C-alpha positions as MATLAB code, in Angstrom:
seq = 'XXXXXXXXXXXXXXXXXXXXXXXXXXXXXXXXXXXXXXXXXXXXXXXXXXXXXXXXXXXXXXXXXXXXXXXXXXXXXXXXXXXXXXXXXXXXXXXXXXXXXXXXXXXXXXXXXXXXXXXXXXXXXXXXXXXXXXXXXXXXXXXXXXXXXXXXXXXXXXXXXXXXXXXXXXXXXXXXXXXXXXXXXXXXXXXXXXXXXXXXXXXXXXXXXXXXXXXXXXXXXXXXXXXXXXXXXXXXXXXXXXXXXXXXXXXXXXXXXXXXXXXXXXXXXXXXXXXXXXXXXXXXXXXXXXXXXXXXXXXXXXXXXXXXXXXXXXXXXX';
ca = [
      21.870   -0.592  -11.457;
      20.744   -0.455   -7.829;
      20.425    3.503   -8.002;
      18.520    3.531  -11.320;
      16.334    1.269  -10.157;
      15.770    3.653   -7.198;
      15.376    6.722   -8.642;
      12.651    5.454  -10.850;
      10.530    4.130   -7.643;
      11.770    8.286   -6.415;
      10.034    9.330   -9.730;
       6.855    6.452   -9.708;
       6.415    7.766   -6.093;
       6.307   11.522   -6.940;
       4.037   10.898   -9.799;
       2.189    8.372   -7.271;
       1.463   11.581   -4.979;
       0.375   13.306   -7.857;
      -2.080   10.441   -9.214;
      -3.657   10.137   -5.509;
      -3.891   13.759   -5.455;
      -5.980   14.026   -9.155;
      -7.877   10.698   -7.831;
      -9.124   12.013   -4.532;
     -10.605   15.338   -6.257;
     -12.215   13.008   -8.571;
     -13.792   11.118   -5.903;
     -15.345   14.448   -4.075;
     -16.313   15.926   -7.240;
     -18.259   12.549   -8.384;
     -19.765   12.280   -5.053;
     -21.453   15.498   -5.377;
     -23.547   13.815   -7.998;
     -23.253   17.311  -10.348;
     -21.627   16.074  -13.283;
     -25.100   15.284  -15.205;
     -24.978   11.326  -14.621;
     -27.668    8.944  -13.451;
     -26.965    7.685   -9.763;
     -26.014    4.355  -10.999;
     -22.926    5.219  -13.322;
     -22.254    7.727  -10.323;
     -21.957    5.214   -8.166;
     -19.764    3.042  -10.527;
     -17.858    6.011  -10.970;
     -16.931    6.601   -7.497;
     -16.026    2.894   -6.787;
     -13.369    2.962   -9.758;
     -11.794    6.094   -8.458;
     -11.705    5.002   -4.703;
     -10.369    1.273   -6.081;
      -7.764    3.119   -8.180;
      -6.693    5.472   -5.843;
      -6.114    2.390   -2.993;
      -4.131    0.887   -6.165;
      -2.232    3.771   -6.094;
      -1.532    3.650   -2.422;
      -0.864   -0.161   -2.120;
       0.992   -1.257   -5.048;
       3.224    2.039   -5.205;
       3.236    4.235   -2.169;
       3.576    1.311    0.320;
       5.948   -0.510   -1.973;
       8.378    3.024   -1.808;
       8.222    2.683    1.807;
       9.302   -0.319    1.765;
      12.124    0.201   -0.198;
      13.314    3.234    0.977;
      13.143    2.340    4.567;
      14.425   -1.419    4.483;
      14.077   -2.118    8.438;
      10.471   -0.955    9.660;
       7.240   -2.378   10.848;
       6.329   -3.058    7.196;
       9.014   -5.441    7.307;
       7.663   -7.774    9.931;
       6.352  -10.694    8.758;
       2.975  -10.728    9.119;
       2.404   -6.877    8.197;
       4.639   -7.494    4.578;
       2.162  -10.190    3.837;
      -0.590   -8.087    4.853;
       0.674   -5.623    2.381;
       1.017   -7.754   -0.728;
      -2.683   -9.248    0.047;
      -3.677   -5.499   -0.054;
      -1.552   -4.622   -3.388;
      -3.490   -8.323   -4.890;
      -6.878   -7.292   -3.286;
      -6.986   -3.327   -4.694;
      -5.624   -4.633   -8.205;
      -8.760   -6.921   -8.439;
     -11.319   -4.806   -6.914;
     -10.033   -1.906   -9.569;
     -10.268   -4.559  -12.405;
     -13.409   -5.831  -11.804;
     -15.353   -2.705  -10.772;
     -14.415   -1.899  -14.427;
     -16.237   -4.772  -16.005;
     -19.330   -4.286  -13.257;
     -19.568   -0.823  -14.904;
     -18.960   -2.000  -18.718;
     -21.811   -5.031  -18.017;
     -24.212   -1.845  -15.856;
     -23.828    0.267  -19.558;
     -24.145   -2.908  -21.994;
     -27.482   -3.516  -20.169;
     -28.348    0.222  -19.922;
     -28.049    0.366  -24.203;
     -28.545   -3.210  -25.076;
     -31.393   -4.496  -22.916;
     -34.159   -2.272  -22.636;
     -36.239   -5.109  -20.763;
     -33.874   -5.436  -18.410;
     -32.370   -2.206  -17.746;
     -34.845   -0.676  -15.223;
     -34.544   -3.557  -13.021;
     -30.940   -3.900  -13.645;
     -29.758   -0.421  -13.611;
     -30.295    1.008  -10.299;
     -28.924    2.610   -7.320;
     -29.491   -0.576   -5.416;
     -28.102   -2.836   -7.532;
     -24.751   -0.743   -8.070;
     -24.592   -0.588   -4.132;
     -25.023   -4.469   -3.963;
     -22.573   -5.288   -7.413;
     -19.974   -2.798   -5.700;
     -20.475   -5.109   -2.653;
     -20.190   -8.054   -3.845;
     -16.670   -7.190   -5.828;
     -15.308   -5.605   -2.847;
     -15.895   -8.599   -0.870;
     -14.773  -11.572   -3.365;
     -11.784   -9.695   -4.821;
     -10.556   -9.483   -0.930;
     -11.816  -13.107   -0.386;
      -9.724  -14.126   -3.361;
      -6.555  -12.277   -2.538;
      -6.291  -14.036    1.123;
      -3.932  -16.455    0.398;
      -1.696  -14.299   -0.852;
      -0.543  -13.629    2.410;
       0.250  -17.742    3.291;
       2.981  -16.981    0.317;
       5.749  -15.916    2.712;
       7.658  -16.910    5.548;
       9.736  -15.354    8.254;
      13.514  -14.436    7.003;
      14.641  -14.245   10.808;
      13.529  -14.412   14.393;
      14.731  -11.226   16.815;
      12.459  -11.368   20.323;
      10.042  -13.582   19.063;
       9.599  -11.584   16.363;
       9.273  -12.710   13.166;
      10.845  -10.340   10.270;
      10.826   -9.671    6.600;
       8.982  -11.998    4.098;
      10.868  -15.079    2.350;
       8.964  -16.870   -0.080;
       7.819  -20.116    1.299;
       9.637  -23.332   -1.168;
       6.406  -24.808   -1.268;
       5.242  -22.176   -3.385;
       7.108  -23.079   -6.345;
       6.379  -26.925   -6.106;
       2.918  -27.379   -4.440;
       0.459  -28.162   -7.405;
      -2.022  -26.315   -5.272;
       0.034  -23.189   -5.704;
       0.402  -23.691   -8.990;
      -3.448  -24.284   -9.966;
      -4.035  -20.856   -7.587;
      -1.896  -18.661   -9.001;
      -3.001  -19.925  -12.433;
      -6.927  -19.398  -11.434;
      -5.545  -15.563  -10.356;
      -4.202  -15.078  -13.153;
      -6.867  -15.806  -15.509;
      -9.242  -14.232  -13.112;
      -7.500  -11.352  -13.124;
      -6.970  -10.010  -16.137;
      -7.467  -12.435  -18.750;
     -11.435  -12.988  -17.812;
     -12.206   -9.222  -17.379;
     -10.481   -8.435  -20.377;
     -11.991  -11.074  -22.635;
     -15.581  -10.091  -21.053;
     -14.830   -6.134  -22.017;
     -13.634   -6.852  -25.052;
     -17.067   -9.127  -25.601;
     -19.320   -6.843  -24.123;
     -17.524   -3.510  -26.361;
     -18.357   -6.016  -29.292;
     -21.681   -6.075  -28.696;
     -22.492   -2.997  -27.661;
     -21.107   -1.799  -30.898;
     -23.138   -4.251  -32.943;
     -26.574   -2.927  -31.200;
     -25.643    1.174  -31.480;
     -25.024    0.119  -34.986;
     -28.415   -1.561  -36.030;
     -30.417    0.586  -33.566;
     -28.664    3.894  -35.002;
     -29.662    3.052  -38.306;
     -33.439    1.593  -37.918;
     -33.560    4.796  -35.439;
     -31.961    7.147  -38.113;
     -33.930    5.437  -40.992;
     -37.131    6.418  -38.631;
     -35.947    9.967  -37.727;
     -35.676   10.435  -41.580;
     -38.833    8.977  -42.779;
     -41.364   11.279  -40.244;
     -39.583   14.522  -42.232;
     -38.619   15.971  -38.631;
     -37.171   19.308  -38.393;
     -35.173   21.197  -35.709;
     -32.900   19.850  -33.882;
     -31.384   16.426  -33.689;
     -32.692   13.367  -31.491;
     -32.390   13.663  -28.238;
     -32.591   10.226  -27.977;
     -29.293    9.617  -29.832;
     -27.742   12.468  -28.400;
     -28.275   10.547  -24.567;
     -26.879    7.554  -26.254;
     -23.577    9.156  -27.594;
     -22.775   10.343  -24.677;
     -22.873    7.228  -22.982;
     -21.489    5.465  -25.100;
     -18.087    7.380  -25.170;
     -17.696    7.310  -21.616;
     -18.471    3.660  -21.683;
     -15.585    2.797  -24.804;
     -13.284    5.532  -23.162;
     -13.427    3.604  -19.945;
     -12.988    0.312  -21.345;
     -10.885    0.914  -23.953;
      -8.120    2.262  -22.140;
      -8.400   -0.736  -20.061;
      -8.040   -2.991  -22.882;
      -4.931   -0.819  -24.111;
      -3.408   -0.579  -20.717;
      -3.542   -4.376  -20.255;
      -3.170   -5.282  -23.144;
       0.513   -6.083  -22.750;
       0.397   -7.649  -18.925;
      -2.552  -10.217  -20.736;
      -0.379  -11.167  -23.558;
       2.613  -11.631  -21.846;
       0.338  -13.781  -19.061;
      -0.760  -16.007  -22.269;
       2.834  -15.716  -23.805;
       4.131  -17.476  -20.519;
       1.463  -20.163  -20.338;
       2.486  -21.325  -23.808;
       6.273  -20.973  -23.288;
       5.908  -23.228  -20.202;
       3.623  -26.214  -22.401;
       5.837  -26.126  -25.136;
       9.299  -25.795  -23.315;
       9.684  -22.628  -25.478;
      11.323  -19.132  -24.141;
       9.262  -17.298  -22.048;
       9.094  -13.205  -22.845;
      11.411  -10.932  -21.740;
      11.458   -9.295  -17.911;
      11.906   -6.129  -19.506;
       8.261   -6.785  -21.155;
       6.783   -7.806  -18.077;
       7.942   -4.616  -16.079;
       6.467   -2.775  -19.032;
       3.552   -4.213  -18.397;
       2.842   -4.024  -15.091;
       3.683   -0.227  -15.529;
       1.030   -0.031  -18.295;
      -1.511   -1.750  -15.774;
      -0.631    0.802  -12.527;
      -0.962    3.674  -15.538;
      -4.360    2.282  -15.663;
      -5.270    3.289  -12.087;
      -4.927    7.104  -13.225;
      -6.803    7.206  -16.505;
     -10.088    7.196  -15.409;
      -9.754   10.966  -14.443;
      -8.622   12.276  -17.327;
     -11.036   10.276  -19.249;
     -13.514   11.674  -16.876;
     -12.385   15.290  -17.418;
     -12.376   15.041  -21.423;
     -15.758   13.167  -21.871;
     -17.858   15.064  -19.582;
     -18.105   18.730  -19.772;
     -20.438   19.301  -16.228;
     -17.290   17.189  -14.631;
     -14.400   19.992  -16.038;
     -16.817   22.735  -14.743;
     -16.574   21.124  -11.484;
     -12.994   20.171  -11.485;
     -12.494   24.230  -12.481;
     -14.262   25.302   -9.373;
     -12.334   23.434   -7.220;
      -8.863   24.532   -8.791;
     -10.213   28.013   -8.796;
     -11.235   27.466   -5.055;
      -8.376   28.328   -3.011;
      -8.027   31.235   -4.889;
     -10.625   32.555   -4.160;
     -10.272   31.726   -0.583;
      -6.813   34.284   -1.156;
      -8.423   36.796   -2.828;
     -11.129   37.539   -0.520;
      -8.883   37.411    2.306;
      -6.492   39.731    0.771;
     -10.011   42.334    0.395;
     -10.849   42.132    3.818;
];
């Protein structure tokens, strides 16, 4: 069982590489600012990738390491704590960039009054900010969890989960404030905001539709709805996959909660490892959503592919 379990972090880690590979060519591309998008959802953009690709390196990479080299600085004490506060800390950044960016759009369609004040450069820096900071802040005392296994030189080594932990009522009411912080909130507030976003394409399509029809225009469609289309797939691609991806993490989060007030069984670990699969997939979709909504973003991903080739085949000419 041991060596199965190994080989898949082996094959997580490979793909891991890969993912942080596909992530960081996303983030150079996007901070170009060629793809065709406003500053803002740029800016968004960039924060996602950087959050999912320090995801990526956190809750995977540095968790292989661990494994695969059991006796190393990552095992002392104070650094393994370190480490889970940085797995936590990415995890909530990445989550809650996502709903900064779903809000930035639902304003940018849905609330015209508000939308030039709202959606700016500025404000992305200072929302990006301000997530950063508190998702950090609120990871912290993740890393009061553990305690030292042994003691070699004064040394304190490898992290033991502390007893209080499981019996403090402090712990408890923490860990169940993370959890519905992170995801059940962000989901819930997606979900919301995807709701009525639809609701307002839907009656502003038609009055807008109704309008294009009645002035007998010819030529070519509205530009105006053509904008709007495009901005809304990115947004539902985006989101939606985020709703999909957590989709079985949050229910098995709610599952527990009512298994533990009604003395019922809780859901099955093989669910839960599902899940949190599902929700480290989600740190690599963003990409390939990028590359299949946005046709300026494929040109530039194809010129950097093409790159070092033809960095070869003027070489081999000279």
């Amino acid at each position: 069982m041991e060596g199965v379990e190994t080989t898949g972090w082996e094959e997580m880690f490979k793909t891991a590489r890969k993912v942080g590979s596909v992530n960081l060519m996303a983030i150079a591309i996007l901070s170009c600012n060629t793809c065709g998008l406003s500053k803002c959802v740029n800016h968004y953009l960039v924060a996602m990738a950087t959050a999912d690709l320090l995801v990526v390196i956190t809750d995977v990479i540095l968790r292989w390491f661990i494994i695969y080299f059991p006796v190393s600085f990552l095992d002392i004490t104070a650094v393994c704590s370190l480490a889970d506060v940085l797995m936590t800390g990415t995890t909530v950044c990445s989550v809650w960039l996502t709903v900064a960016f779903t809000c930035d759009r639902f304003v940018a369609i849905c609330w015209k009054k508000l939308r030039n004040k709202y959606c700016t450069e500025k404000t992305a820096h200072v929302i990006i900010g301000t997530v950063s900071v508190l998702g950090c802040l609120e990871s912290i005392p993740w890393f009061f969890k553990y305690r030292a296994k042994y003691t070699f030189n004064n040394l304190e080594w490898f992290c033991d989960t502390k007893p209080e932990y499981y019996t403090s009522d402090i712990w408890t009411a923490y860990v169940l404030l993370h959890r519905i912080l992170t995801p059940l909130v962000p989901f819930l507030l997606i979900v919301l905001l995807n709701i009525l976003t639809v609701r307002y394409i839907f009656m502003a399509n038609k009055a807008r539709r109704r309008l294009w029809m009645e002035t007998e225009r010819e030529g070519p469609g509205d530009p105006e709805m053509e904008r709007r289309r495009k901005s809304i797939i990115l947004l539902f691609a985006i989101s939606g996959s985020f709703i999909l991806l957590w989709m079985t993490n949050v229910t098995c989060f709610i599952h527990q909660r009512i298994a533990f007030v009604y003395g019922s069984s809780p859901p099955s670990p093989t669910i839960g490892t599902i899940g949190y699969l599902l929700q480290l997939l989600s740190t690599c979709t963003n990409t390939c959503i990028y590359t299949v909504t946005q046709s300026q973003f494929r040109e530039q991903l194809k010129t950097v592919v093409k790159y070092p080739f033809s960095l070869i085949r003027r070489a081999i000419k000279l």
